[in-house]
C-alpha positions in Angstrom: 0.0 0.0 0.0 1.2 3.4 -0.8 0.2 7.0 -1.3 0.8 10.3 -3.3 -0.2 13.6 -2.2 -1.6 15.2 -6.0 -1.3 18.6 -4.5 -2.8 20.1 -1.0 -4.0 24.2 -0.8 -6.6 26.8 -1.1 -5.9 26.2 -4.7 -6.9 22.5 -5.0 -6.2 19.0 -2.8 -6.4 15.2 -4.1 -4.6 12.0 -2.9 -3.9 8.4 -4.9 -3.8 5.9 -2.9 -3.3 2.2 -4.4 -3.2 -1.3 -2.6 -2.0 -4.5 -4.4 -3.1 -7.8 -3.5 -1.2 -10.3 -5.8 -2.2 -9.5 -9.9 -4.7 -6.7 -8.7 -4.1 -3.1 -7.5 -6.8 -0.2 -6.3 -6.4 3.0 -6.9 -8.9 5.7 -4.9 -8.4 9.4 -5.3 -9.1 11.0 -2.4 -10.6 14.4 -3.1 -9.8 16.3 -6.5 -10.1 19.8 -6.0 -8.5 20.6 -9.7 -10.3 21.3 -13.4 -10.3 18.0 -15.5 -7.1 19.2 -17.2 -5.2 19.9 -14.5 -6.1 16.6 -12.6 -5.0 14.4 -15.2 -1.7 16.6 -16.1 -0.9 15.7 -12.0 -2.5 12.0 -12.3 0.4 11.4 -15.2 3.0 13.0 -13.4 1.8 9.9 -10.8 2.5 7.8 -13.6 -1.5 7.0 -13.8 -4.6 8.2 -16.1 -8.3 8.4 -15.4 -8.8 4.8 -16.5 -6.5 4.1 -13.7 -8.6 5.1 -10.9 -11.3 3.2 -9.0 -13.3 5.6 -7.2 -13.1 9.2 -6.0 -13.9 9.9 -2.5 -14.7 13.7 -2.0 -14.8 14.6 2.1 -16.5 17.7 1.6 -17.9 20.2 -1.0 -15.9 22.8 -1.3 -14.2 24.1 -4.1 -10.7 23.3 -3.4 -11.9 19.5 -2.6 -14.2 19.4 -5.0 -12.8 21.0 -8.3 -14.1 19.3 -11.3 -14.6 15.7 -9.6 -18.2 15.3 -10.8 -17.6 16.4 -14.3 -14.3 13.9 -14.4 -16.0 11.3 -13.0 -18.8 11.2 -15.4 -16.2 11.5 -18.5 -14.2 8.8 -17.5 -17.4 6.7 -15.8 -15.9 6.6 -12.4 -17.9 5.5 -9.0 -18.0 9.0 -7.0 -18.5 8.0 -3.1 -19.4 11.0 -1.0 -21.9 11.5 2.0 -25.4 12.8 1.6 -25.2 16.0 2.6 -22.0 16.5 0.4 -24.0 15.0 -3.1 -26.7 17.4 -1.8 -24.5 20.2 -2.0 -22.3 19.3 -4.9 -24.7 16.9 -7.0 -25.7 16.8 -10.7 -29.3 15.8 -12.1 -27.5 14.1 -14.7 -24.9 11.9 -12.6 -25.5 8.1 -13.3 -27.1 6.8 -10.1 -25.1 3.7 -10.1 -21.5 5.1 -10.5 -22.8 6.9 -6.8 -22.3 5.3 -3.5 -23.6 7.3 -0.3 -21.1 6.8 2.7 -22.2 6.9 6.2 -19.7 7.7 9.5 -18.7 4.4 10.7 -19.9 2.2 7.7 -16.9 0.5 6.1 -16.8 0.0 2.3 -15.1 -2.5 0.5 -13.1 -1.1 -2.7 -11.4 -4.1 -4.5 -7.8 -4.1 -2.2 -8.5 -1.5 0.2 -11.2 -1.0 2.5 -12.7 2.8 3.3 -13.3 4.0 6.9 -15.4 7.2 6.9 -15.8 9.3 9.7 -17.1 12.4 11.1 -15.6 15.5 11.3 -15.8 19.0 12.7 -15.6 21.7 9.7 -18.2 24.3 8.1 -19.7 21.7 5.5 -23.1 20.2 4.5 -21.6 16.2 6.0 -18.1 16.3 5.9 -16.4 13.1 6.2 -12.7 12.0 6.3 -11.2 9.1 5.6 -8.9 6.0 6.6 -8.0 3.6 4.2 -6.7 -0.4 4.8 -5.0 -2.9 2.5 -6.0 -5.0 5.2 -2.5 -5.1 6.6 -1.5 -1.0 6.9 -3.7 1.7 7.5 -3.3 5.5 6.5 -5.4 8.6 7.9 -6.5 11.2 5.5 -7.5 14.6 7.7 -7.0 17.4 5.7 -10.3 19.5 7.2 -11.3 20.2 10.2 -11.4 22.4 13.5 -10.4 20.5 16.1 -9.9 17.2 17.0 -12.7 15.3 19.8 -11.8 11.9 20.8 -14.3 10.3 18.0 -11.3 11.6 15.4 -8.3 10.7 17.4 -9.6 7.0 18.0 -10.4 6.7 14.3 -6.9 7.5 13.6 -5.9 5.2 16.4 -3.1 2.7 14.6 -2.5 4.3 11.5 0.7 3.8 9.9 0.8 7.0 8.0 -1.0 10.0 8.0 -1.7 13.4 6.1 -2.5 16.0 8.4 -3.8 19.2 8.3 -1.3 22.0 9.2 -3.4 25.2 8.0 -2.1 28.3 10.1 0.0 30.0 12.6 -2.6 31.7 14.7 0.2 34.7 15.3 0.4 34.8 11.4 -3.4 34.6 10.7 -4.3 37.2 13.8 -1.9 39.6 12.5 -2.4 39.1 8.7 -5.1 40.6 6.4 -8.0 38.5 6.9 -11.3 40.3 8.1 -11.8 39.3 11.8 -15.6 37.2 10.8 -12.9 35.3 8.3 -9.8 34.9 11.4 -13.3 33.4 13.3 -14.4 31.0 11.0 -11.0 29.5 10.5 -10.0 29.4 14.2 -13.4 28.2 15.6 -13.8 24.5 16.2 -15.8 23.8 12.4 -12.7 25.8 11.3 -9.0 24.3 9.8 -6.1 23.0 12.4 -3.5 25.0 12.9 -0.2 24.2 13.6 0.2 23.7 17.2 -3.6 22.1 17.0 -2.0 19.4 14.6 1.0 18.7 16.9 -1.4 18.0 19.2 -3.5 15.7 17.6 -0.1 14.0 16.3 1.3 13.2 19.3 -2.4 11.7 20.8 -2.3 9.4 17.6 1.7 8.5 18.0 2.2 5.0 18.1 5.6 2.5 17.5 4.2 1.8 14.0 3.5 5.3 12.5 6.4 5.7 9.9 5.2 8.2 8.1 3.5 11.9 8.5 3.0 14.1 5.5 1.5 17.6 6.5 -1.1 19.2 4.1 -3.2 22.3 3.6 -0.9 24.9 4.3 -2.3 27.9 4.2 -0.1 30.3 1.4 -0.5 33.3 3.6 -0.6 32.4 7.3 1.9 29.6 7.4 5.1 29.2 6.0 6.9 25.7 6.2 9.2 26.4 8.2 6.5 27.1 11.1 5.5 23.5 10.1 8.6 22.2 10.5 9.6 23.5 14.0 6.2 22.2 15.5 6.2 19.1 14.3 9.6 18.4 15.0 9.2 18.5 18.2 5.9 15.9 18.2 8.1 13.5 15.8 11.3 13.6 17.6 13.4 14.3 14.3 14.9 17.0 12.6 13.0 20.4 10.8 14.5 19.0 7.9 13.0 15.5 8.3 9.4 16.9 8.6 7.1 16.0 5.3 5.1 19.2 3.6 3.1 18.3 0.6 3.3 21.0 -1.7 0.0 23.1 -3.3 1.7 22.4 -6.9 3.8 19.6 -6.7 2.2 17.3 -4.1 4.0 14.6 -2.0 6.2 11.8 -4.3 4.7 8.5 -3.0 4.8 7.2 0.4 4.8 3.4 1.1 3.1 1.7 3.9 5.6 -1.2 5.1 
């Protein structure tokens, strides 16, 4: 099992993650906040097309999460699998019933080699959901949106082997930066984004033995900077600044494997 960060930022976010189990292999895109073009030009540079790719999972509706996902998925006949309140808010009167599959918190779903955990989330969206993923043998934990962390979130990332986490702001950067204050609100309030030190501290409730990998996402362009990133979660991790992973809003994460 292994994954690749497409890109993560305002200006668009997606995962691949594939699992193979012998002469099969599973590919799921997690999110794809991009236009059609753009998300196949970053699919390619993955080494994969559109025919590639199993499902897309979208966790929420917004635009950087959502991007052209419906519009791709119907090209290419994809299944789309999103929650309710998120095809409410996102869906299309023309959207072939049966490439849609409605996920519930807490109801696995089977996807060839992996297997989906969806779960709940605290964030200014219709359902939001976010997402673990097994091969049956590793698991990763996708949580690129949300305010803060209850207990539900941490135990559904309890034994992950790898995760990407949301690292959106330096509150001292985002207090003192140009944002109106309603806009400082909504992004600091508990349906908000993580910030920094909120991430460390989900991190290190979630640190186990077997978590070899932590990728840190959604950083916001103007009230973080990666080296903020770095110095937190240094500390959590026990490494260096320099050994601290940031995906990038253009160039992504190179793939990760699990074991």
């Amino acid at each position: 099992m292994r994954f690749r960060n497409l890109g993560s930022g305002s200006g668009g976010n997606s995962t691949l993650v594939e699992a193979s189990q012998g002469i099969t292999t599973t590919r799921v895109l997690v999110d794809a906040g991009f236009s059609e073009r753009e998300l196949a030009r970053r699919l390619g540079m993955a080494g994969c097309t559109a025919a590639d790719i199993d499902a897309i999972f979208i966790t929420h509706e917004h635009g950087d999460h959502v991007g052209r996902s419906v519009a791709f998925a119907r090209r290419h006949r994809i299944p789309l699998i999103t929650s309710r309140g998120t095809w409410r808010a996102i869906g299309s009167d023309d959207f072939d019933a049966s490439l849609l599959c409605l996920a519930r918190h807490g109801e696995p779903i089977a996807l060839g080699d992996l297997q989906l955990q969806p779960f709940t989330v605290p964030h200014d969206a219709q359902e939001p959901l976010q997402l673990c993923l097994s091969d049956g043998a590793h698991r990763l934990g996708i949580v690129t949106d949300l305010g803060c962390a209850p207990d539900s979130v941490v135990q559904q990332l309890a034994g992950c082997h790898a995760l990407l986490l949301e690292c959106n702001h330096d509150e001292a950067l985002l207090r003192a930066g140009p944002y109106p204050a309603s806009l400082q609100r909504r992004i600091l309030g508990t349906h908000g984004h993580l910030s920094n030190s909120a991430a460390a501290e989900l991190l290190a409730r979630c640190q186990h033995p077997a978590l070899g990998a932590v990728v840190a996402a959604h950083l916001s362009e103007r009230n973080n900077a990666p080296t903020l990133v770095r110095e937190v979660l240094a500390a959590t991790l026990d490494c260096t600044p320099n050994e601290v992973r940031i995906a990038d809003p253009a160039l992504g994460f190179d793939w990760v494997a699990l074991g």
